[in-house]
Coordinates of C-alpha atoms and ligand atoms in Angstrom, one line a residue:
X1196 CA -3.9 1.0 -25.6
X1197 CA -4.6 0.2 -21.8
X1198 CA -2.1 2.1 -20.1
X1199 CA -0.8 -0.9 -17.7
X1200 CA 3.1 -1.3 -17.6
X1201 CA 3.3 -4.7 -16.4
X1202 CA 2.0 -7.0 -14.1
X1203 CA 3.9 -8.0 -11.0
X1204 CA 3.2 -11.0 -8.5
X1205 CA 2.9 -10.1 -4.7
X1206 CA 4.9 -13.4 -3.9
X1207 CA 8.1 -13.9 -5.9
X1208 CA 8.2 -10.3 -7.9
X1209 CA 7.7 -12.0 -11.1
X1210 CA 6.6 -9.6 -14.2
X1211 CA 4.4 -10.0 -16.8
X1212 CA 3.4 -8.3 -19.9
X1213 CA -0.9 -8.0 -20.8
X1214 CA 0.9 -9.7 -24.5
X1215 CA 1.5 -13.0 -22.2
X1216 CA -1.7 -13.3 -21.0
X1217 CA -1.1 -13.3 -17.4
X1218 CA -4.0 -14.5 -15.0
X1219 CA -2.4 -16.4 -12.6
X1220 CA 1.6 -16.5 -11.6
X1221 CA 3.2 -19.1 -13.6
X1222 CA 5.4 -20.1 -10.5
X1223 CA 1.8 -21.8 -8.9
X1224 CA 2.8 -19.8 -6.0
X1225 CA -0.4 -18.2 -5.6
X1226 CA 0.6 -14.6 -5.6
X1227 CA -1.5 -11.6 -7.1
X1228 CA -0.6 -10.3 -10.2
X1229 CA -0.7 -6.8 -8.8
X1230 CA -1.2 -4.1 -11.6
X1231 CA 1.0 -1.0 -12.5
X1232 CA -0.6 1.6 -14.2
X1233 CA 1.7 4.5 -16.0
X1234 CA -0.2 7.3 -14.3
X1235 CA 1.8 10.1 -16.1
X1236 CA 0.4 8.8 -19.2
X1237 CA -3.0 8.7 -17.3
X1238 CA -2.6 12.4 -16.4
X1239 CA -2.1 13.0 -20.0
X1240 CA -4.8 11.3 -22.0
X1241 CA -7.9 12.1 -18.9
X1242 CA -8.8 15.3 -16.9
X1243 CA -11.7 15.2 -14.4
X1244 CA -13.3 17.8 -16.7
X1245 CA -13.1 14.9 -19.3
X1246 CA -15.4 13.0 -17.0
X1247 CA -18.6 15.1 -17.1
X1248 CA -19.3 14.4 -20.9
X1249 CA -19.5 10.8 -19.8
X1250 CA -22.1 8.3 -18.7
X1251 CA -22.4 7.3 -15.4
X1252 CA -21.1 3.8 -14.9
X1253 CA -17.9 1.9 -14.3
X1254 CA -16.5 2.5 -17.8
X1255 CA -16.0 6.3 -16.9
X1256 CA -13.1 5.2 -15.7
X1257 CA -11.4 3.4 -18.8
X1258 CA -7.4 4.4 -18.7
X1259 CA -7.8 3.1 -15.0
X1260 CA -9.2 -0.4 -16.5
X1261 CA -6.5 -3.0 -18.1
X1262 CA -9.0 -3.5 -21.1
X1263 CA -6.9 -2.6 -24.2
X1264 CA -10.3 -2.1 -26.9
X1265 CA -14.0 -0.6 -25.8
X1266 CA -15.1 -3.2 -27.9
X1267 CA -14.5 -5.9 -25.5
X1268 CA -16.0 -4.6 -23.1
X1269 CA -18.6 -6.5 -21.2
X1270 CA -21.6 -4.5 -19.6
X1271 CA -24.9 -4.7 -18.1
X1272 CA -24.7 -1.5 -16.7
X1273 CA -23.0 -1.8 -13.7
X1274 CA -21.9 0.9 -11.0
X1275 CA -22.5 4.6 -11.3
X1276 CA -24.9 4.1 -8.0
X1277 CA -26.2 7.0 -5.9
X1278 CA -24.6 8.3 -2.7
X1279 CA -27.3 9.1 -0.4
X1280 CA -27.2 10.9 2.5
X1281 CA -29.0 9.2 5.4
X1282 CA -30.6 11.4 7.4
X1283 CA -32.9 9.8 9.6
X1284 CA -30.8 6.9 10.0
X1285 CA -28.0 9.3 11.2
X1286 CA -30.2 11.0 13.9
X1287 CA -31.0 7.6 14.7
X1288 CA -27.2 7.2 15.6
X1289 CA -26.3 11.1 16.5
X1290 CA -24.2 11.5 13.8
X1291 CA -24.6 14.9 11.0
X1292 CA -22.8 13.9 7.7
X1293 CA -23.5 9.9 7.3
X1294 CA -23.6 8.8 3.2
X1295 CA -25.1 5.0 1.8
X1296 CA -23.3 3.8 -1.4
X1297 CA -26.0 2.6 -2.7
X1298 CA -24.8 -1.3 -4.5
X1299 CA -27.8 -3.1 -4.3
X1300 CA -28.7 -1.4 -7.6
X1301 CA -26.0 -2.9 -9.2
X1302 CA -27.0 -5.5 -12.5
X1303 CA -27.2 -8.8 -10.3
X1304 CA -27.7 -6.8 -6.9
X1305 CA -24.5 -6.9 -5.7
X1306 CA -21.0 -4.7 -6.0
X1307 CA -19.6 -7.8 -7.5
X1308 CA -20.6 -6.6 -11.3
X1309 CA -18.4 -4.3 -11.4
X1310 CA -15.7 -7.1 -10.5
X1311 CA -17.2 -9.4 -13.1
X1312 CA -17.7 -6.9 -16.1
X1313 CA -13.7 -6.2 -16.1
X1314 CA -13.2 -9.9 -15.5
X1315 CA -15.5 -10.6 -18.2
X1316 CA -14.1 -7.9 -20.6
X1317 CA -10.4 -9.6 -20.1
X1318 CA -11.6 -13.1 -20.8
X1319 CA -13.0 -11.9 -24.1
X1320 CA -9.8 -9.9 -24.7
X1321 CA -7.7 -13.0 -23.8
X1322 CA -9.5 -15.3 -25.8
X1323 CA -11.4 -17.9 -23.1
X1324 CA -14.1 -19.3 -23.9
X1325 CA -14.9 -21.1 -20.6
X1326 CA -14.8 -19.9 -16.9
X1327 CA -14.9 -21.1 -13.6
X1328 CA -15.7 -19.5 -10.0
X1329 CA -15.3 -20.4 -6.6
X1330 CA -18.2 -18.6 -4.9
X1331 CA -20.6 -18.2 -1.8
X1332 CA -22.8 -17.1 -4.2
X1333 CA -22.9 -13.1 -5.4
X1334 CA -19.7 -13.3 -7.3
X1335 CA -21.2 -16.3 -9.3
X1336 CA -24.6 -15.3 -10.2
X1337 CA -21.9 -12.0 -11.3
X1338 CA -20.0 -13.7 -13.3
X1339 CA -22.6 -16.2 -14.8
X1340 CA -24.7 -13.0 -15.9
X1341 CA -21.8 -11.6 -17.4
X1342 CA -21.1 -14.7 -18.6
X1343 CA -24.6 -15.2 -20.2
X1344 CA -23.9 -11.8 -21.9
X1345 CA -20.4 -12.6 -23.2
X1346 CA -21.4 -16.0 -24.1
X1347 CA -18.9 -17.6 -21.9
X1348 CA -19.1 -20.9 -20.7
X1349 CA -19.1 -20.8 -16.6
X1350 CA -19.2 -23.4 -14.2
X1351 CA -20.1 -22.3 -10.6
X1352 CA -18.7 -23.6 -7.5
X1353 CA -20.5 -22.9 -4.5
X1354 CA -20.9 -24.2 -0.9
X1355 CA -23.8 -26.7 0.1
X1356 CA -25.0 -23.4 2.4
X1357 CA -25.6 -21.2 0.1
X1358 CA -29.0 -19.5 0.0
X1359 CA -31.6 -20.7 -2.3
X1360 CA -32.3 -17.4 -3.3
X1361 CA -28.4 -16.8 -4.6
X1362 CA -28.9 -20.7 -5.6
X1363 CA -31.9 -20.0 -8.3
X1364 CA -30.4 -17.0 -9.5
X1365 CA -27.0 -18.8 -10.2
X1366 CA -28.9 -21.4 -11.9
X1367 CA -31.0 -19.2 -14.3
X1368 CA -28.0 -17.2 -15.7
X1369 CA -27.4 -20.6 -17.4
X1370 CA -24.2 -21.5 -15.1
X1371 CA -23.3 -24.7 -14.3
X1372 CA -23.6 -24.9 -10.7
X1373 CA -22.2 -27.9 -8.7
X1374 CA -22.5 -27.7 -4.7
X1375 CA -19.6 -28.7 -2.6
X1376 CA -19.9 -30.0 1.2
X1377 CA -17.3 -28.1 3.1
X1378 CA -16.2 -30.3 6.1
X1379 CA -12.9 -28.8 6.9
X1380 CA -11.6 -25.1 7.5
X1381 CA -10.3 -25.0 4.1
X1382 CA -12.4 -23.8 1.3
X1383 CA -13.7 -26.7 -1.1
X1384 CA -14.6 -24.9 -3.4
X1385 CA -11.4 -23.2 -4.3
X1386 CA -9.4 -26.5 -4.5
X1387 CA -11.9 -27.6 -7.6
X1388 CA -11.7 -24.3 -9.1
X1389 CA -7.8 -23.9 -8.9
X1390 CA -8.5 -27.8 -10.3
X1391 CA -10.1 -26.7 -13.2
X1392 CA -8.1 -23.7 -14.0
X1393 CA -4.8 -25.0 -13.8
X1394 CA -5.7 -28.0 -15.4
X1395 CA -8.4 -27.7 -17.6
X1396 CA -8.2 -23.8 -19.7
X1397 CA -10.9 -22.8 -17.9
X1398 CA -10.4 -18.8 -16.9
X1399 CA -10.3 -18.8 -13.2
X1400 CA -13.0 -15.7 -12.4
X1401 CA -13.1 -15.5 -8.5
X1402 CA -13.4 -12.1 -6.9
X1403 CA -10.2 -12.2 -5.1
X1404 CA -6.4 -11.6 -6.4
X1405 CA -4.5 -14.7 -6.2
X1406 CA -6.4 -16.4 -9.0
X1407 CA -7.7 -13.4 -11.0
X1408 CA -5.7 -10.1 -11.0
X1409 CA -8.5 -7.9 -13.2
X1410 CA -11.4 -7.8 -11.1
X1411 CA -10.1 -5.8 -8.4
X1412 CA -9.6 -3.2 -10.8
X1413 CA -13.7 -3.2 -10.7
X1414 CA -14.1 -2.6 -6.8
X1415 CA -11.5 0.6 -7.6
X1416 CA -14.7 2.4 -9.7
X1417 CA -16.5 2.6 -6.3
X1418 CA -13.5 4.8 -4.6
X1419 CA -13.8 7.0 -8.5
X1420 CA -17.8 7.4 -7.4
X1421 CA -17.2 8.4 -4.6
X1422 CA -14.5 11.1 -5.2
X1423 CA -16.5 12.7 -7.8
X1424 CA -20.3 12.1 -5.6
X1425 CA -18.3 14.4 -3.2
X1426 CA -16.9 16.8 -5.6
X1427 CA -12.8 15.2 -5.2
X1428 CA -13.6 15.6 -1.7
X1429 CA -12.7 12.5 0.4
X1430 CA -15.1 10.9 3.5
X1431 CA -13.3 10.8 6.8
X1432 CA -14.3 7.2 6.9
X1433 CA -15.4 4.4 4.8
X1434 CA -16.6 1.3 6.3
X1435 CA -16.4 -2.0 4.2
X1436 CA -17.9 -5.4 4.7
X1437 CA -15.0 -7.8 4.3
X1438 CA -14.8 -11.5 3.3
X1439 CA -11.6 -11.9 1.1
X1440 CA -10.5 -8.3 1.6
X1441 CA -10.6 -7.7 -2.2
X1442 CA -13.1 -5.4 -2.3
X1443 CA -11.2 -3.2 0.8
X1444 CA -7.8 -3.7 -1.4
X1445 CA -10.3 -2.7 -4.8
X1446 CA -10.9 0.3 -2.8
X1447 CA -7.9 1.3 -1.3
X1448 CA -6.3 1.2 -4.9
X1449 CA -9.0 3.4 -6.2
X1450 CA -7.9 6.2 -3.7
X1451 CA -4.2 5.4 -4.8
X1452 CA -4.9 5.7 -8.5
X1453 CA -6.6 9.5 -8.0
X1454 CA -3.8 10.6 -5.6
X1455 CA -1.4 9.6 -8.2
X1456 CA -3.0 11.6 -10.7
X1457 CA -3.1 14.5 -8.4
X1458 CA -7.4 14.2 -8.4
X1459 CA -7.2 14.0 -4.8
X1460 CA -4.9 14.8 -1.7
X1461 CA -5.1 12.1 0.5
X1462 CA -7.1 9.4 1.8
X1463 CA -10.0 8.4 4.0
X1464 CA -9.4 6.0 7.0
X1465 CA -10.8 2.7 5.5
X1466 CA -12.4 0.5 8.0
X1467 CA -13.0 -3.2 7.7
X1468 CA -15.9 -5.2 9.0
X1469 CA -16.1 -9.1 9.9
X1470 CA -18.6 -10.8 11.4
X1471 CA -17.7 -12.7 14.9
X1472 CA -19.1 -15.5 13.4
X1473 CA -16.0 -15.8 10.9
X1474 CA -13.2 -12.9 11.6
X1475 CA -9.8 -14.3 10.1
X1476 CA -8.9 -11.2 8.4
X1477 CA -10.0 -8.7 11.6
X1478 CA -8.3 -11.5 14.0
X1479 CA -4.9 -10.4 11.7
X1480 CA -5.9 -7.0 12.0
X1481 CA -6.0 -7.0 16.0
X1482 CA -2.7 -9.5 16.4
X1483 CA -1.0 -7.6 13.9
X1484 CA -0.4 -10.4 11.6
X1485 CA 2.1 -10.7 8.7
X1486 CA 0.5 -9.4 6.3
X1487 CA 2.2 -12.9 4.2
X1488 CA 1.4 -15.5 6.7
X1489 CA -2.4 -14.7 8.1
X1490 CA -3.9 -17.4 9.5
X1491 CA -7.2 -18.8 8.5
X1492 CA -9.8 -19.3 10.7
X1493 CA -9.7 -22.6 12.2
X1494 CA -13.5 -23.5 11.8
X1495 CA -16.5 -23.5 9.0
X1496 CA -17.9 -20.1 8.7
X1497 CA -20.8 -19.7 11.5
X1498 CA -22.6 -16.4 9.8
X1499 CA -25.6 -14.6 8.5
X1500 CA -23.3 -12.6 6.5
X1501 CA -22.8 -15.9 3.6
X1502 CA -20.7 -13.2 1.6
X1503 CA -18.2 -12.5 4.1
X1504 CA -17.5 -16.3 4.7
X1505 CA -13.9 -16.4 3.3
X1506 CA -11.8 -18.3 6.1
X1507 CA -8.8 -17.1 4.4
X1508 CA -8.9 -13.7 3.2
X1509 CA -7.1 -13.9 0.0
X1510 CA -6.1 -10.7 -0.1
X1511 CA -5.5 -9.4 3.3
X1512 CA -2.1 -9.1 2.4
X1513 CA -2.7 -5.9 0.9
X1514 CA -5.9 -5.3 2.8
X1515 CA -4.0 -5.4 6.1
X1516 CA -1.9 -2.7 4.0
X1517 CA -4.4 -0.4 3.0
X1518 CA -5.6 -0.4 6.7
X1519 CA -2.2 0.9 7.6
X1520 CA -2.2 3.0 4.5
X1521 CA -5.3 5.2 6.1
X1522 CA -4.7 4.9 9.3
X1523 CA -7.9 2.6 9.3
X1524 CA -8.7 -0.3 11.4
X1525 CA -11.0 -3.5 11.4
X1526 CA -14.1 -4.5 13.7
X1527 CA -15.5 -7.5 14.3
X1528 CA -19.6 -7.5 15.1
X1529 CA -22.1 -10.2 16.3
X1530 CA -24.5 -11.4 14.0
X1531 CA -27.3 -9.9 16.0
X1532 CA -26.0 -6.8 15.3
X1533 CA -26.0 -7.6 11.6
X1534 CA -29.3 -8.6 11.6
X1535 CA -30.5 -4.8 13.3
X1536 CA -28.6 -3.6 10.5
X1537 CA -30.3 -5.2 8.1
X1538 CA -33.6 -3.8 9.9
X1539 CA -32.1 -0.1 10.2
X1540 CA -31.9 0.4 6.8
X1541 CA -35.0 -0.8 5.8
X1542 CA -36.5 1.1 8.1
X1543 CA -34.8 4.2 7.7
X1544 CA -33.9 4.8 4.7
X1545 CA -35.5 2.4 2.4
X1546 CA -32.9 0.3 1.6
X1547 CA -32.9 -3.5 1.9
X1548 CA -29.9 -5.2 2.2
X1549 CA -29.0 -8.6 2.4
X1550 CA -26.8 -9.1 6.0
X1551 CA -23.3 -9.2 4.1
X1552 CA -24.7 -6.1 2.6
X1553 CA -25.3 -4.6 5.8
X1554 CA -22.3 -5.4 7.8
X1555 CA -20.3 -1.9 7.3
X1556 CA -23.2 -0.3 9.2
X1557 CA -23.4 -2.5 11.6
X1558 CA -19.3 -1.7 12.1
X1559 CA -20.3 2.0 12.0
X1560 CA -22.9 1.3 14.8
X1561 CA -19.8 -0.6 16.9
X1562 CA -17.5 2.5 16.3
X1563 CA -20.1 5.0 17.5
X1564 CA -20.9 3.1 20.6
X1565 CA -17.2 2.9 21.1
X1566 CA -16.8 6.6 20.4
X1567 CA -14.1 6.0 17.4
X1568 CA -16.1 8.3 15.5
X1569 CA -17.0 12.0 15.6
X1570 CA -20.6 13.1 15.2
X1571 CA -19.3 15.7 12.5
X1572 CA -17.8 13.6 10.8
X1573 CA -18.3 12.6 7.1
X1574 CA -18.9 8.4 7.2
X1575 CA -19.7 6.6 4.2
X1576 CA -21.4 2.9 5.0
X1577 CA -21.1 0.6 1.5
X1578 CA -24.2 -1.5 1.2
X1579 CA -23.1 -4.4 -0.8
X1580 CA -26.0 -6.5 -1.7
X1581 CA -29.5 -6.8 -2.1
X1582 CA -31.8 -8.2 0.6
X1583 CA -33.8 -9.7 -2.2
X1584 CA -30.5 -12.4 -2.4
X1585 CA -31.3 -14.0 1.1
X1586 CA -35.4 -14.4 1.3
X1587 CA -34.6 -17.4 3.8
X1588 CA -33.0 -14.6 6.0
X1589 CA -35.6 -12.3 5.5
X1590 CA -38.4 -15.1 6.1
X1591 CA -36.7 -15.6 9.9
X1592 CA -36.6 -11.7 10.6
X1593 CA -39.6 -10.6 9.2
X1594 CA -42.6 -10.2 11.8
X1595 CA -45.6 -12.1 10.9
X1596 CA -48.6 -9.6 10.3
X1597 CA -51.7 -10.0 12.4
X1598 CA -54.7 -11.1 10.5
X1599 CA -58.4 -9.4 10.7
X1600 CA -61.8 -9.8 9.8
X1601 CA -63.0 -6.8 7.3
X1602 CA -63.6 -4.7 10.0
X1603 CA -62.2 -1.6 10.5
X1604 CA -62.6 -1.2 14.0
X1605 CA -60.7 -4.7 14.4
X1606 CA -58.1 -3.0 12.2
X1607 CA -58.2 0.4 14.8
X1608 CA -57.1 -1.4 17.7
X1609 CA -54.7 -3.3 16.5
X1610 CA -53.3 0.0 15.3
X1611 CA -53.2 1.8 18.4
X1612 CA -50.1 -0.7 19.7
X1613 CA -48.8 -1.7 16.2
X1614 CA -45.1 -1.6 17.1
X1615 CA -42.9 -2.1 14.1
X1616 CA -39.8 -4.3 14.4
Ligands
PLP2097 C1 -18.2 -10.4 -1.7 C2 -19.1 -9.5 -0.8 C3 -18.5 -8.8 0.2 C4 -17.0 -8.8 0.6 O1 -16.1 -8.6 -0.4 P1 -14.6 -9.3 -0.3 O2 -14.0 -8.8 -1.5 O3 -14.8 -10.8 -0.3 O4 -14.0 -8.8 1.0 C5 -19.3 -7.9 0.9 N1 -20.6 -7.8 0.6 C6 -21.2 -8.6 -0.3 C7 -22.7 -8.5 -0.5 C8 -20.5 -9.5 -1.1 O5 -21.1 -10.2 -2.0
ZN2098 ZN1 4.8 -15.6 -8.2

């Protein structure tokens, strides 16, 4: 037994039961079906101590999940990635206690399979047998891998600039990937999705709330991590690269699940990051917004970052909450900034992110040039997603190598000056 109470949409307060199926409010008014959990119960069946007999990955966490059996549950492994402490990277930026979740390790090489596999895990619970996704391209590749797993139809729909690399990966999962031109500000590819799902049974499997309320619950297994990486400590600071704002809401929730267990006291500041490039949900943020009427961004998304190119964030309803919440607050960057990111990490630590995936530290490298952040302070940075999912990008960055004869002494003087980028 899943110990959810009921579902309840952010929009009109309607309530549903797991026995009705619920995916999307029957009203078409596009709320999230937000979940309660009966934490009592939770308290009950789960200790922390319960935890340590288990493995490692995001179904630890099962009386937090709205899966009623184990045995539909959909996995490739995902989650249970390291926290590493960064310490030549936080010299590089004078600070003393600065942590990398470490997503890129994830299944598909991105945060998004933890989304997916709860997504995935309901369908088969629910009975679909097709799906379809609305995606710049990580949360598809997610969900067509899953997909391929569960043996669930998916059809992909993605925008004409997506990366080839997040293109072939799509396409090899065996989903059925159509590309949309986006002309105007509003999202193309959502219309045909919410097309197909409302019209056609297919299981709308987007990584935002509106159209799917399970795989938020996902994003929540990164806040569990960390808690228990840090001993039920909690960071001073998280910082969060931020398209839709489900993953900062998945987050926030996770926090709010192990207070109200009484695993934790409290919560870290949460901090989202845009890029300048496309900023809707850090524009609502700054002009303090309601949280029910933020306003999209008025132009196609102009960004490295491809997974942060939501120009309505979905769920900054309750992301602009959870800011509040935790006393956080939202930063937009320049894509150049990205892009050093991207190279810092590389460099630094070994880690190689794609520029979405770097975008949290390029907010942390904002907040410590604008002093927002203590040098003793504990900061964890999420990296997202692997730089493996944008070669194009890394083709533009990447200095070309100078080329010798077989000559060591050739190869000597070049070494003298070799500066690295
Ligand atoms: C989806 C994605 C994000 C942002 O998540 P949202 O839930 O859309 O805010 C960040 N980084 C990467 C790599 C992503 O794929
Ligand atoms: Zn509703």
């Amino acid at each position: 037994m899943p110990y959810v109470k009921y579902l309840k949409c952010s929009k009109c307060g309607s309530k549903y039961h797991l026995s009705e199926r619920p995916v999307m409010c029957s009203r078409k008014d596009l709320g999230r079906l937000d979940i309660l959990y009966d934490y009592e119960s939770i308290s009950m069946a789960l200790s922390k101590e319960d935890l340590f007999k288990r493995k490692f990955y995001v179904w630890r966490y099962f009386e937090f999940m709205p899966v009623s059996s184990e045995g539909s549950i959909v996995s490739l492994n995902e989650g249970g990635t390291p926290l590493i402490k960064a310490k030549r990277l936080a010299e590089a930026l004078g600070l003393r206690n600065l942590y990398l979740k470490d997503e890129t390790r994830n299944p598909t090489g991105s945060f998004k399979d933890r989304c997916m596999s709860v997504s995935v895990s309901m369908a088969i619970e629910l009975g679909f047998e097709k799906a379809v996704i609305a995606s710049s391209g990580n949360a598809a590749a997610s969900l067509a891998a899953y997909g391929a797993r569960a043996g669930l139809e998916v059809v992909a729909f993605v925008p004409h600039f997506t990366p080839l690399g997040k293109l072939a990966q799509l396409s090899l999962y065996g989903a059925r990937v159509i590309r949309v031109k986006w002309v105007s500000s509003e999202d193309p590819t959502v219309l045909m999705m919410r097309t197909l799902a409302e019209e056609y049974g297919y299981y709308p499997s987007p990584s935002f709330g509106p159209f799917n309320p399970y795989q938020l619950e996902g994003s929540k297994t990164i806040a569990f991590e960390v808690a228990e990486q840090m001993n039920w400590g909690i960071p001073s600071q998280i910082f969060i690269p931020t398209g839709s704002a489900s993953l900062l809401t998945g987050i926030y929730r996770g926090f709010r699940d192990l207070n109200r267990v009484g695993w934790i006291n409290g919560y870290p500041m949460l901090v989202a990051v845009q890029s300048t490039g496309n900023a809707p949900f850090i524009r609502a943020w700054i002009e303090k917004q309601d949280p029910m009427n933020i306003r999209p961004w008025e132009k196609p998304p102009a960004t490295i970052a491809t997974g942060l190119e939501d120009t309505f964030p979905w769920d900054g309803d309750a992301g602009l909450r959870a800011l509040y919440e935790t006393n956080g607050y939202g930063l937009a960057v320049p894509d150049e900034l990205i892009a050093n990111a991207v190279k810092l990490l590389a460099s630094y630590e070994g880690i190689l992110a794609e520029p979405s995936g770097a975008a949290g530290l390029a907010g942390l490298m904002k907040a410590v040039e604008e002093r927002i952040v203590d040098r003793d302070e504990s900061i964890v940075v999420l990296v997202t997603g692997h730089g493996l999912k944008d070669p194009e990008f890394l083709l533009k960055i990447f200095p070309e190598p100078p080329l010798i004869n077989p000559n060591i002494e050739e190869a000597l003087a070049i070494l003298k000056n070799y500066r690295c980028s």
